[in-house]
Every structure is written in C-alpha cells, then in structure tokens.
Short mmCIF file of C-alpha atoms in Angstrom, two decimals:
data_model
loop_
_atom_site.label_atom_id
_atom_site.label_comp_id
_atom_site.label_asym_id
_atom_site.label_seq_id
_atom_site.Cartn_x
_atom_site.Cartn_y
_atom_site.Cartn_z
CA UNK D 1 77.64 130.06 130.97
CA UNK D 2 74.36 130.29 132.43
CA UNK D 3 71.77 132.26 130.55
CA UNK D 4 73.22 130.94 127.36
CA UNK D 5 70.43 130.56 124.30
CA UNK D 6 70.09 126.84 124.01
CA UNK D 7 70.66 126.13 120.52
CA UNK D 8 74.41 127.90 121.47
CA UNK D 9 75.18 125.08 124.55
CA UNK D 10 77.99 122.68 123.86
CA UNK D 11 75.51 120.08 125.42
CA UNK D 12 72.14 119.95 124.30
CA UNK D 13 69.91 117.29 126.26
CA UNK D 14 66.44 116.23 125.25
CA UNK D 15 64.72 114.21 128.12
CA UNK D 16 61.29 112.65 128.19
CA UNK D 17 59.68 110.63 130.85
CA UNK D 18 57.16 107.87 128.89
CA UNK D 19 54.77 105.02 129.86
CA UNK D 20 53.64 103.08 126.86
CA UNK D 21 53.82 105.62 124.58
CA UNK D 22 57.37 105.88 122.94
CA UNK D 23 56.15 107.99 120.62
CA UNK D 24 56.24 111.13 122.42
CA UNK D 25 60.40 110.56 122.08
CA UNK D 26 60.02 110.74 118.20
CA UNK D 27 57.23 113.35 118.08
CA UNK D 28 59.40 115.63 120.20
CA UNK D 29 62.68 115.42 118.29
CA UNK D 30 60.20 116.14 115.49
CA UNK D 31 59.19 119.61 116.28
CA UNK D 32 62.67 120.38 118.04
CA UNK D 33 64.84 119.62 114.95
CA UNK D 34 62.78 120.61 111.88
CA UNK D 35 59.49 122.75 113.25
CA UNK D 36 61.26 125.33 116.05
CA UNK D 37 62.77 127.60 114.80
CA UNK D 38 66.16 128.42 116.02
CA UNK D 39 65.94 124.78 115.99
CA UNK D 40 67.24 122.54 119.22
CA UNK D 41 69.43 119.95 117.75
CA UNK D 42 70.21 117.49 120.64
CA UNK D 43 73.40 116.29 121.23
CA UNK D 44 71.76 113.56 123.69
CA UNK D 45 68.10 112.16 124.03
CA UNK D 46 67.59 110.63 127.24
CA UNK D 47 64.25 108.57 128.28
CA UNK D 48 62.94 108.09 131.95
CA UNK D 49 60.52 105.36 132.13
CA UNK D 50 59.16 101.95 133.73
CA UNK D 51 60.27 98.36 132.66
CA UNK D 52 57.47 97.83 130.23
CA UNK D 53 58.07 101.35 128.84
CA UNK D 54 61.41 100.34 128.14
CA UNK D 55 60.61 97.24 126.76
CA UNK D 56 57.90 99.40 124.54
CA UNK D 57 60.66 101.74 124.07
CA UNK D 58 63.22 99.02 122.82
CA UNK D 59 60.84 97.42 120.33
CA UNK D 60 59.41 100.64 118.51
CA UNK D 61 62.48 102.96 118.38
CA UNK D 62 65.54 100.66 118.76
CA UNK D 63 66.82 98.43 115.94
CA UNK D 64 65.66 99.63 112.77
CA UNK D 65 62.54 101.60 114.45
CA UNK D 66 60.80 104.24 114.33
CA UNK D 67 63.91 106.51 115.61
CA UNK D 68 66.27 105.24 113.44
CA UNK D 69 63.42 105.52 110.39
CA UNK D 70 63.45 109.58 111.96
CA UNK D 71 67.07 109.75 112.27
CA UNK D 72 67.43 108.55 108.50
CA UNK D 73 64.56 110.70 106.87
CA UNK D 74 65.61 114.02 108.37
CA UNK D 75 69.43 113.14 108.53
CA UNK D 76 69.89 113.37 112.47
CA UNK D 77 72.28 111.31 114.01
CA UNK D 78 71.02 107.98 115.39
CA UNK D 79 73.84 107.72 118.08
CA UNK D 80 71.89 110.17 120.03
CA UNK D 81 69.76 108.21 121.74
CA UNK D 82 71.21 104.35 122.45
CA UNK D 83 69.75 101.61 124.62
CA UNK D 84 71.85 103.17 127.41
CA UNK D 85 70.28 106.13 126.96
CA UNK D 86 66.57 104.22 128.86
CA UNK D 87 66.90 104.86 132.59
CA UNK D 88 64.87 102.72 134.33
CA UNK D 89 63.05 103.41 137.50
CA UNK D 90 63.60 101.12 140.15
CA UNK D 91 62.67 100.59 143.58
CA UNK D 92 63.92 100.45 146.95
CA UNK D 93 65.69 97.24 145.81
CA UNK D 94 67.05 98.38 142.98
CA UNK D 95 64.45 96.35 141.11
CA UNK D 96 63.05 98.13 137.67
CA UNK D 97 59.20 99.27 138.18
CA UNK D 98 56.66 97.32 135.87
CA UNK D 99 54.05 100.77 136.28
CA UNK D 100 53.61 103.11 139.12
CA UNK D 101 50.52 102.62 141.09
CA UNK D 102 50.61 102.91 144.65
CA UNK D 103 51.93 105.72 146.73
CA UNK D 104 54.89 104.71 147.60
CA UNK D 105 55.80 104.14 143.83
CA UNK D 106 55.15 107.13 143.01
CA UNK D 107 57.16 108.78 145.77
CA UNK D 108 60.15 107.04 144.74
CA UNK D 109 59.41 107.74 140.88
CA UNK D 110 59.67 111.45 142.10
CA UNK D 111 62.57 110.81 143.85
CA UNK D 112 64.55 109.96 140.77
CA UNK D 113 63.27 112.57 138.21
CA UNK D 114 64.37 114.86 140.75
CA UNK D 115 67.72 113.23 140.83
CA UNK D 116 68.19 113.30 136.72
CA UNK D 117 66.96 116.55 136.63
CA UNK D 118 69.40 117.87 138.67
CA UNK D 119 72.25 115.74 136.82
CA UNK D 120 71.95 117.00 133.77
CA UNK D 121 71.39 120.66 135.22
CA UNK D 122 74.19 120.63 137.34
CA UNK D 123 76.43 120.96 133.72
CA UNK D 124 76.75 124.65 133.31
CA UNK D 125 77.58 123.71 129.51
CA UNK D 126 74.65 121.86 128.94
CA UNK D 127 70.98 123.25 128.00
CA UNK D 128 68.20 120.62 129.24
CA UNK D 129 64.73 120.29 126.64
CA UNK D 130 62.44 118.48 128.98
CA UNK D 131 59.14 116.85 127.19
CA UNK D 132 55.93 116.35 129.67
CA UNK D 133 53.92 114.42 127.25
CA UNK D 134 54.40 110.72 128.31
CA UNK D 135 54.17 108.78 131.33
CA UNK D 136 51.42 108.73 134.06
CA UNK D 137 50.06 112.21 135.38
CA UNK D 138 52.40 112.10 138.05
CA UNK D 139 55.50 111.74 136.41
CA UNK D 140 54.87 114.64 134.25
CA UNK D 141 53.79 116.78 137.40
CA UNK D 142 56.96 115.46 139.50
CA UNK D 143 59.35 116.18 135.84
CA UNK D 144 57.92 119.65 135.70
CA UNK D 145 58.21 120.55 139.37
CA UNK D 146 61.88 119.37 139.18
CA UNK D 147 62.85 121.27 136.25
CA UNK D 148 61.06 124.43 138.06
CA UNK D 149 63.32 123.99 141.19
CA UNK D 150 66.47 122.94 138.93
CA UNK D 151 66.19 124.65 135.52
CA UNK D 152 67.99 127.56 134.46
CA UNK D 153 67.88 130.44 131.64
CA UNK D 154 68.46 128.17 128.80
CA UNK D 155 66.77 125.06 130.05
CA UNK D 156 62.79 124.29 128.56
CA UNK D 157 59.53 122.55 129.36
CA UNK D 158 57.40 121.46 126.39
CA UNK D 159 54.48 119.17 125.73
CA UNK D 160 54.70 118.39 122.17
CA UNK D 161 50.87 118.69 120.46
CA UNK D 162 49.63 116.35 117.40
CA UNK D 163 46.75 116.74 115.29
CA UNK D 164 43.50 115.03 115.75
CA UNK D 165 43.34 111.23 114.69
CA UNK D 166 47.16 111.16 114.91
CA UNK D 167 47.66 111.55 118.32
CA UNK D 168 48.50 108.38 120.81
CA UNK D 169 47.85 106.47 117.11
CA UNK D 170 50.02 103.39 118.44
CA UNK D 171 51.51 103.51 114.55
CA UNK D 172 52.01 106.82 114.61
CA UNK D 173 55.43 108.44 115.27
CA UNK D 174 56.09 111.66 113.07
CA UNK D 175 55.33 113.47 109.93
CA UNK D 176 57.19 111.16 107.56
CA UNK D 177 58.40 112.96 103.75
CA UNK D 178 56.49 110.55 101.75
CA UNK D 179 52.81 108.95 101.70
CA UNK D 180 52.64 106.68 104.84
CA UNK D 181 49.13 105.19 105.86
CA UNK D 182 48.18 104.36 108.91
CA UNK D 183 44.36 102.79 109.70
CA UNK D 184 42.02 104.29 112.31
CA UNK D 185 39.30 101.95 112.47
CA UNK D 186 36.04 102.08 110.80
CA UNK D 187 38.06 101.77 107.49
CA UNK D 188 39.09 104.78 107.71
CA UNK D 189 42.85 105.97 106.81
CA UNK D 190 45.23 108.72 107.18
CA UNK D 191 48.35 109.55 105.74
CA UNK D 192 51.33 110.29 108.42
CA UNK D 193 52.78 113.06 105.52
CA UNK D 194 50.05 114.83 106.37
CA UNK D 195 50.29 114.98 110.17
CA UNK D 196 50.75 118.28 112.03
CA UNK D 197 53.15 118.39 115.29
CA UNK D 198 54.06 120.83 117.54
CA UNK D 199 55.24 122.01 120.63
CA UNK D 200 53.96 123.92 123.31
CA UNK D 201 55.87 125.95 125.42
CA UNK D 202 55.52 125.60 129.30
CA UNK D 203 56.47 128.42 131.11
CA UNK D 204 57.94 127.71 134.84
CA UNK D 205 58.76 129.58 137.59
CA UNK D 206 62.88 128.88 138.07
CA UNK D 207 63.46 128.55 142.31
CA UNK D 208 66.98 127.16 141.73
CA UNK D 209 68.50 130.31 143.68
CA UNK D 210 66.16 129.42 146.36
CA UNK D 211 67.62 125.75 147.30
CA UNK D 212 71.29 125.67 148.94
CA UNK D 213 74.03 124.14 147.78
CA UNK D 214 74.27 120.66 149.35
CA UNK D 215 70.32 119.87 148.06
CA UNK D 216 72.00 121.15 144.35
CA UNK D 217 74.73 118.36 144.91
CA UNK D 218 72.56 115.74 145.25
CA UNK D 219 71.48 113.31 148.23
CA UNK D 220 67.86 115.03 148.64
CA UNK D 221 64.85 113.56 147.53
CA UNK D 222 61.84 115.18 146.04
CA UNK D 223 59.75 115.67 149.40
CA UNK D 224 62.84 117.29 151.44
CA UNK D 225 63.80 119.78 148.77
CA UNK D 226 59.90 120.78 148.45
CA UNK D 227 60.14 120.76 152.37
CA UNK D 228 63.46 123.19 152.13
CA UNK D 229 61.00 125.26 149.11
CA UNK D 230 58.53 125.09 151.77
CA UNK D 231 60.94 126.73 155.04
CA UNK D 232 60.87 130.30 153.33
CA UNK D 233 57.18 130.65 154.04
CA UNK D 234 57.06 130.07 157.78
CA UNK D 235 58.39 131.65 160.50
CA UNK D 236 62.36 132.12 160.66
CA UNK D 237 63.74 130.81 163.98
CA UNK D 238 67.52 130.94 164.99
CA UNK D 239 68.80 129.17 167.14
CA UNK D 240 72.29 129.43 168.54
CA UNK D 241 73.93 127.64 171.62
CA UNK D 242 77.57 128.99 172.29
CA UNK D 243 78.92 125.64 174.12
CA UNK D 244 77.74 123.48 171.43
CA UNK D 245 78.78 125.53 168.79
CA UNK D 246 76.04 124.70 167.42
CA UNK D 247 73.94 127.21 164.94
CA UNK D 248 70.44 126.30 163.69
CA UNK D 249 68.03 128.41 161.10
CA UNK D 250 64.79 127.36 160.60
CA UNK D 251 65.58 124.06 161.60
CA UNK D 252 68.37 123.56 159.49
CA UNK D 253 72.04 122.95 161.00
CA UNK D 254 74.25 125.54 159.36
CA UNK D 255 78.12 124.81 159.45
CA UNK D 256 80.32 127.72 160.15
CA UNK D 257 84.26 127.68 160.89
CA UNK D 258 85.42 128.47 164.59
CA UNK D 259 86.09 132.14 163.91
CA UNK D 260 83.13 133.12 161.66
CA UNK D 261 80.62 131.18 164.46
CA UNK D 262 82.15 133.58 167.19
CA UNK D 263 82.08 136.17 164.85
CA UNK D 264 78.61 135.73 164.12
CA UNK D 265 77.82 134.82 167.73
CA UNK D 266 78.89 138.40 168.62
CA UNK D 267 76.25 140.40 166.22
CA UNK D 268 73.45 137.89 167.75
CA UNK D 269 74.53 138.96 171.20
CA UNK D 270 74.93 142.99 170.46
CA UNK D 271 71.44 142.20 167.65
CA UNK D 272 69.79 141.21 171.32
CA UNK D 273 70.61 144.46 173.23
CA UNK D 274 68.85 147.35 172.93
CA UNK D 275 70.54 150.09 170.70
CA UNK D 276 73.53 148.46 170.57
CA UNK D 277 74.25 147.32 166.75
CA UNK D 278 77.77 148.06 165.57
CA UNK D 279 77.73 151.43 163.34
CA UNK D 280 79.94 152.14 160.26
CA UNK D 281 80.69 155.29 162.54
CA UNK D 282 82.50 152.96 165.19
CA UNK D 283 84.61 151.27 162.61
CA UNK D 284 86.02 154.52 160.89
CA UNK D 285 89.52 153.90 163.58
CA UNK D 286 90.20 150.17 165.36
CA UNK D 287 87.98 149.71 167.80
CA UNK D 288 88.97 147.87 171.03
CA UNK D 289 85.50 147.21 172.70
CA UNK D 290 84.41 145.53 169.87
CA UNK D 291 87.52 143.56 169.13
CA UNK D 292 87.49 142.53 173.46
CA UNK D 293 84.01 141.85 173.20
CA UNK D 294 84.76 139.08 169.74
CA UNK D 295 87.75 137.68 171.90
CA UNK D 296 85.83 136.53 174.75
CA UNK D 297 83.12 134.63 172.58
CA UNK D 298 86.53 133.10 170.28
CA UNK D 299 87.58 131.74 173.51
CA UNK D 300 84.17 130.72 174.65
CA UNK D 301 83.50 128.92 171.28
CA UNK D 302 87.67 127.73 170.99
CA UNK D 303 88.82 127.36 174.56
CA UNK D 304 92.31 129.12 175.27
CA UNK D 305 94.64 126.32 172.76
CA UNK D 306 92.09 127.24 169.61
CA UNK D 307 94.42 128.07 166.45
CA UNK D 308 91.71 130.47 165.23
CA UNK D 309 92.00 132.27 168.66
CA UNK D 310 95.64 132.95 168.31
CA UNK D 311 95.03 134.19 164.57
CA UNK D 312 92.10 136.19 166.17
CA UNK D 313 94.12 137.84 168.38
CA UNK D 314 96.83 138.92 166.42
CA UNK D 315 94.48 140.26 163.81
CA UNK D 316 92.79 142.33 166.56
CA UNK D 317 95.95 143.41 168.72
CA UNK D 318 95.31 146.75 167.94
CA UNK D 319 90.98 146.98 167.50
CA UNK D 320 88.65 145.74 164.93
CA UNK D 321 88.89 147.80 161.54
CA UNK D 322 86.53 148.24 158.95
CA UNK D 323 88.17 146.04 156.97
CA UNK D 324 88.33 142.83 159.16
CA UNK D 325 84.55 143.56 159.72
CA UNK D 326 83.85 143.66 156.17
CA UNK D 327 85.67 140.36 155.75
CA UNK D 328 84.26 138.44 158.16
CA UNK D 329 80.85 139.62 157.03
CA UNK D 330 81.00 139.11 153.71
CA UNK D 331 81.77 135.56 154.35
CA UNK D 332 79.40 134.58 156.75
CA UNK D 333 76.88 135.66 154.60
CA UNK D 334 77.96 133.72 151.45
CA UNK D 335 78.07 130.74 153.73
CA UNK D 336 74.57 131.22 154.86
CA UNK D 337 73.52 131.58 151.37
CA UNK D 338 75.39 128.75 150.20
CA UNK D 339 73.60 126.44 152.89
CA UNK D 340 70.56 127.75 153.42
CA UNK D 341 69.35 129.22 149.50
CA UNK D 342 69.29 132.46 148.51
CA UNK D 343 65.67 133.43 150.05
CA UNK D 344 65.68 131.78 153.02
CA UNK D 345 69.08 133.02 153.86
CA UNK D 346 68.36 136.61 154.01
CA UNK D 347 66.39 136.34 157.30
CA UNK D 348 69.55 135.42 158.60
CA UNK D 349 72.07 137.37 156.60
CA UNK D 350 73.91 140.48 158.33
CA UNK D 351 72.04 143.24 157.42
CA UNK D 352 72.66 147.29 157.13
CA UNK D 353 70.43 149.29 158.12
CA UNK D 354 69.85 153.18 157.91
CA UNK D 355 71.91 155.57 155.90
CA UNK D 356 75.14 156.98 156.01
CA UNK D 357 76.95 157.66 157.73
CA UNK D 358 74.67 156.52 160.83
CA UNK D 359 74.68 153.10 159.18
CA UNK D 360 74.23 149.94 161.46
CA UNK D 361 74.86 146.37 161.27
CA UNK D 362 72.74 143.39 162.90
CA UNK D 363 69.76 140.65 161.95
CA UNK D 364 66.18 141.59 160.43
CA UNK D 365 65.60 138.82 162.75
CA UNK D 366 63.21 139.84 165.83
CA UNK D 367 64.55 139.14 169.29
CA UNK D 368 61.83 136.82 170.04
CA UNK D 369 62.38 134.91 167.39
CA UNK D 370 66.32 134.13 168.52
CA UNK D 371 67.34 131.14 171.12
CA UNK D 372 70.40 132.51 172.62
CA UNK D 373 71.85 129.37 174.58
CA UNK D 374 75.80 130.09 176.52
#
C-alpha cells in the first residue's frame, strides 16, 4: 500500500507539534479540508506539545472551542481530535514538560517526535499530514527531520500560511462563513470571513530505505538513528572473528544464523585471496572444492554436534550447485539489508562482478578495510 495518494488511505492522520499557539491545529484542518484540493479529510488529528500547550490546547479547542466551532461550520466530524488525542512530552521521569529550554529538553523532545513519527508511519494503511507551524524552532526542525527519515510516498510536510494581521492573532483560528471581528489594537478591526489561509508544501528528502529494520521498530532515539544516517558516509569497516561468531559492519553487530555466517565467512576468506572469487563458470556442475572449503568453516563456526552442520553436509554430499549458492546468497543479503539499511548495506552485500559468463562473486569491500580474526 505504499505509494498510495493520500486522500485514498484508509487512515488519514493530521499531526501538529504546538507551543502556545493552538491555532495552527484549526488553521491546518482549514486549508486541508476545504482549500486543497483533492482535499485531505483526516480520519485522526493528533497534537504533540508541552503541558502548558496542552492546557492552551484544552481551553481554546476543547469544549465548545474553537475546533468544535470548525467542526460545526464546515460539517467535519468533531470526534477527530479528543483530549486523548494531546500527547504530552515528558521527561526522563515521565513528568509532562512545562516548555523546552535547555539542552537536554530538547534532546528528549526529539526523542519522542521521532518516536510518533515512526508510529503512525509504521501503518502501511495510514497516510501521515504533518504541520511545522507551531511549537519552538526545534520541534519543528526535529518533526521535519523525522518525517524525512520516516515518511513515505503518501505522507506530507506543510506549514500552513495566514494573511497579514491574522496570523498568531491569539483570537484568531480560521476563516469563519459569516462576519466575525476580531480587534488588533489601535482600534483597529478585522473580520475573520475575510481571512486568507493556506498551506505550503515542504518538500523532503525520504531516507526511510536507508535505516534498518530494528531502528524502524522502534527503541532508537533521534541522535542514534541520525548516527546510523550518519555511518553511510564514512569509511565501511568489516569486521569478522570466526571463534566468536561474531560479524561487525561499520560498527554495527549484524546477526546471522550458523550456516549463513559460515557461508558468508567463506566469500570473506576467498574475497581476501588474490584471484580467487567464486565464478558463475565454477558453479555450472557441483563443485566439491568449494563445498570442502564451506564445510570446514561450518565446523569451525558449529563444532562437529552443530544441527546446521549435519544439514550442511547433506546438502553438499555431492558439491555446491548453483542453486544452493544462489540461496544462500540471496539471503544473506536481505539480512544485511534488513539490519543494516538499504545504503549502507551494499558495501557489504555479495556482489557480481564482470559479465557473463566470466561472472564473479565477492565484496566491493577492499582487503584493507576487512578484520579477518580465526
């Protein structure tokens, strides 16, 4: 269901991060339901903010406010945003934060966009309309950043635009259908009817192929999945130590079963010699070196009891085939993707190279750059 036009998702999710300004909420749901067109008719508005935001929040659109007053001129449906619906962000204590000041705040404000970001991203059903207009600097930067390393094809980033006197007016909350004044000091007054609102599309670069599947699931903060973001720029550096069973790629641990270590084990080893990749050409009948040569690191890596080494051994009884290669492969690689990310994987990925039918197999990896440890 990815790639799916918004409008289309089963579950349509506005969320807005806000300070003091609960306006933004109303403003936004404005120019989604009845100035964009396709419109984006949410299914669920959700609002990220501090304890006196929510208290803000509560007051003005809660309980006969100024959402309900939207809800009722435009004929949306109030249940879509709730009390409930006001996620608080607390700190190490689980105690709700009155503002965010200081650094560490603001490091764990960025921890839990992140964290509702990739919630409501993780539902392939769902399309996620995320608003940058309220709330401190940072939290907009830290909601944006989060929807570029989490958002897909149908999700958005907007910052919803009002016309001049009407903007961050503390009375004002959207165009209303009839005359509505509002003062602006000086004795001046303007009519809310006549108020202009828009939004502004934000463009983002998506990096959610980049980031591996355990930092997708959850359990990461903001800093270590920039810090994973950060991995495919340097340096790749494999490290592999055959006693341990223990494989490492640019400094992350990567998990692979008995067999598929061993089997992976065994292109490092042949990757290290000179000339000595295995070729398409050796596979074309079973090939016994190569099948002796996997057996003695599946006993190195399973000791002579291993359940994988009796399975590897009947499978190989008569040579490695193209086939069993192919296999084993194929699913080291999706592993490595999986926990590594897409980019960062393929430094480590078994590669062909050249063209058939003098096609090779090994690492893009350069020798120096491989720890080899028995």
């Amino acid at each position: 269901m990815y790639g799916m036009e918004p409008k289309n998702c089963k579950r349509r999710i506005l969320l807005a991060v806000s300070g003091m300004s609960p306006q933004i909420l109303t403003e936004t749901l404005y120019a989604l339901a009845c100035v964009q067109r396709p419109a984006f008719i949410p299914t669920e508005i959700h609002l990220l903010t501090t304890a006196s935001g929510a208290r803000s929040a509560r007051h003005k659109l809660l309980h006969g406010g100024n959402f309900v007053r939207l809800c009722k001129e435009y004929g949306l449906d109030p249940e879509l945003f709730k009390e409930q619906n006001i996620h608080l962000l607390c700190d190490a204590q689980g105690q709700p934060l009155e503002d965010i000041r200081t650094a560490r705040e603001n490091e764990i404000a960025a921890d839990q966009i992140v964290d509702w970001v990739r919630r409501f991203t993780s539902d392939p059903c769902a399309a996620l309309h995320l608003s940058l207009a309220g709330g401190r600097k940072t939290m907009g930067y830290f909601a944006g950043y989060a929807l570029s390393l989490f958002g897909r094809a149908q999700d958005r980033l907007s910052h919803v635009l009002v016309s001049s006197g009407y903007e961050s007016h503390p009375e004002f909350f959207f165009p209303t259908r009839e005359s509505h004044l509002i003062e602006v000091g000086n004795g001046r007054v303007l009519d809310a009817r006549d108020a202009r609102v828009e939004l502004a599309d934000i463009p983002f670069v998506r990096l959610r192929t980049e980031i591996p599947q355990p930092l997708l699931e959850g359990g990461a903060g903001f800093s270590e999945t920039i810090r994973h973001i950060q991995r495919i720029d340097e340096p790749p550096r494999l490290e592999l130590d055959l006693t341990c069973r223990q494989l490492r790629a640019s400094g992350l641990a990567v998990e692979l079963p008995p067999m598929l270590f061993a089997f992976y084990a065994w292109i490092v080893q042949r990757h290290l010699r000179d000339d000595s990749r295995p070729c398409a050409a050796d596979l074309r009948e079973p090939n016994g070196l190569f099948a002796d040569e996997l057996m003695t690191l599946v006993r190195s890596v399973e000791g002579e009891m291993g359940r994988d080494r009796e399975l590897t051994e009947r499978s190989l009884k008569n040579g490695m085939d193209k086939a069993y290669f192919e296999e084993k492969k194929s699913r080291v690689n999706k592993i490595l993707e999986s926990q590594l990310g897409k980019a960062l994987a393929r430094n480590y990925q078994i590669t062909r190279f050249g063209k058939r039918p003098n096609t090779s197999y090994g690492l893009a990896l350069e020798k120096e750059n491989i720890d080899w440890r028995d």
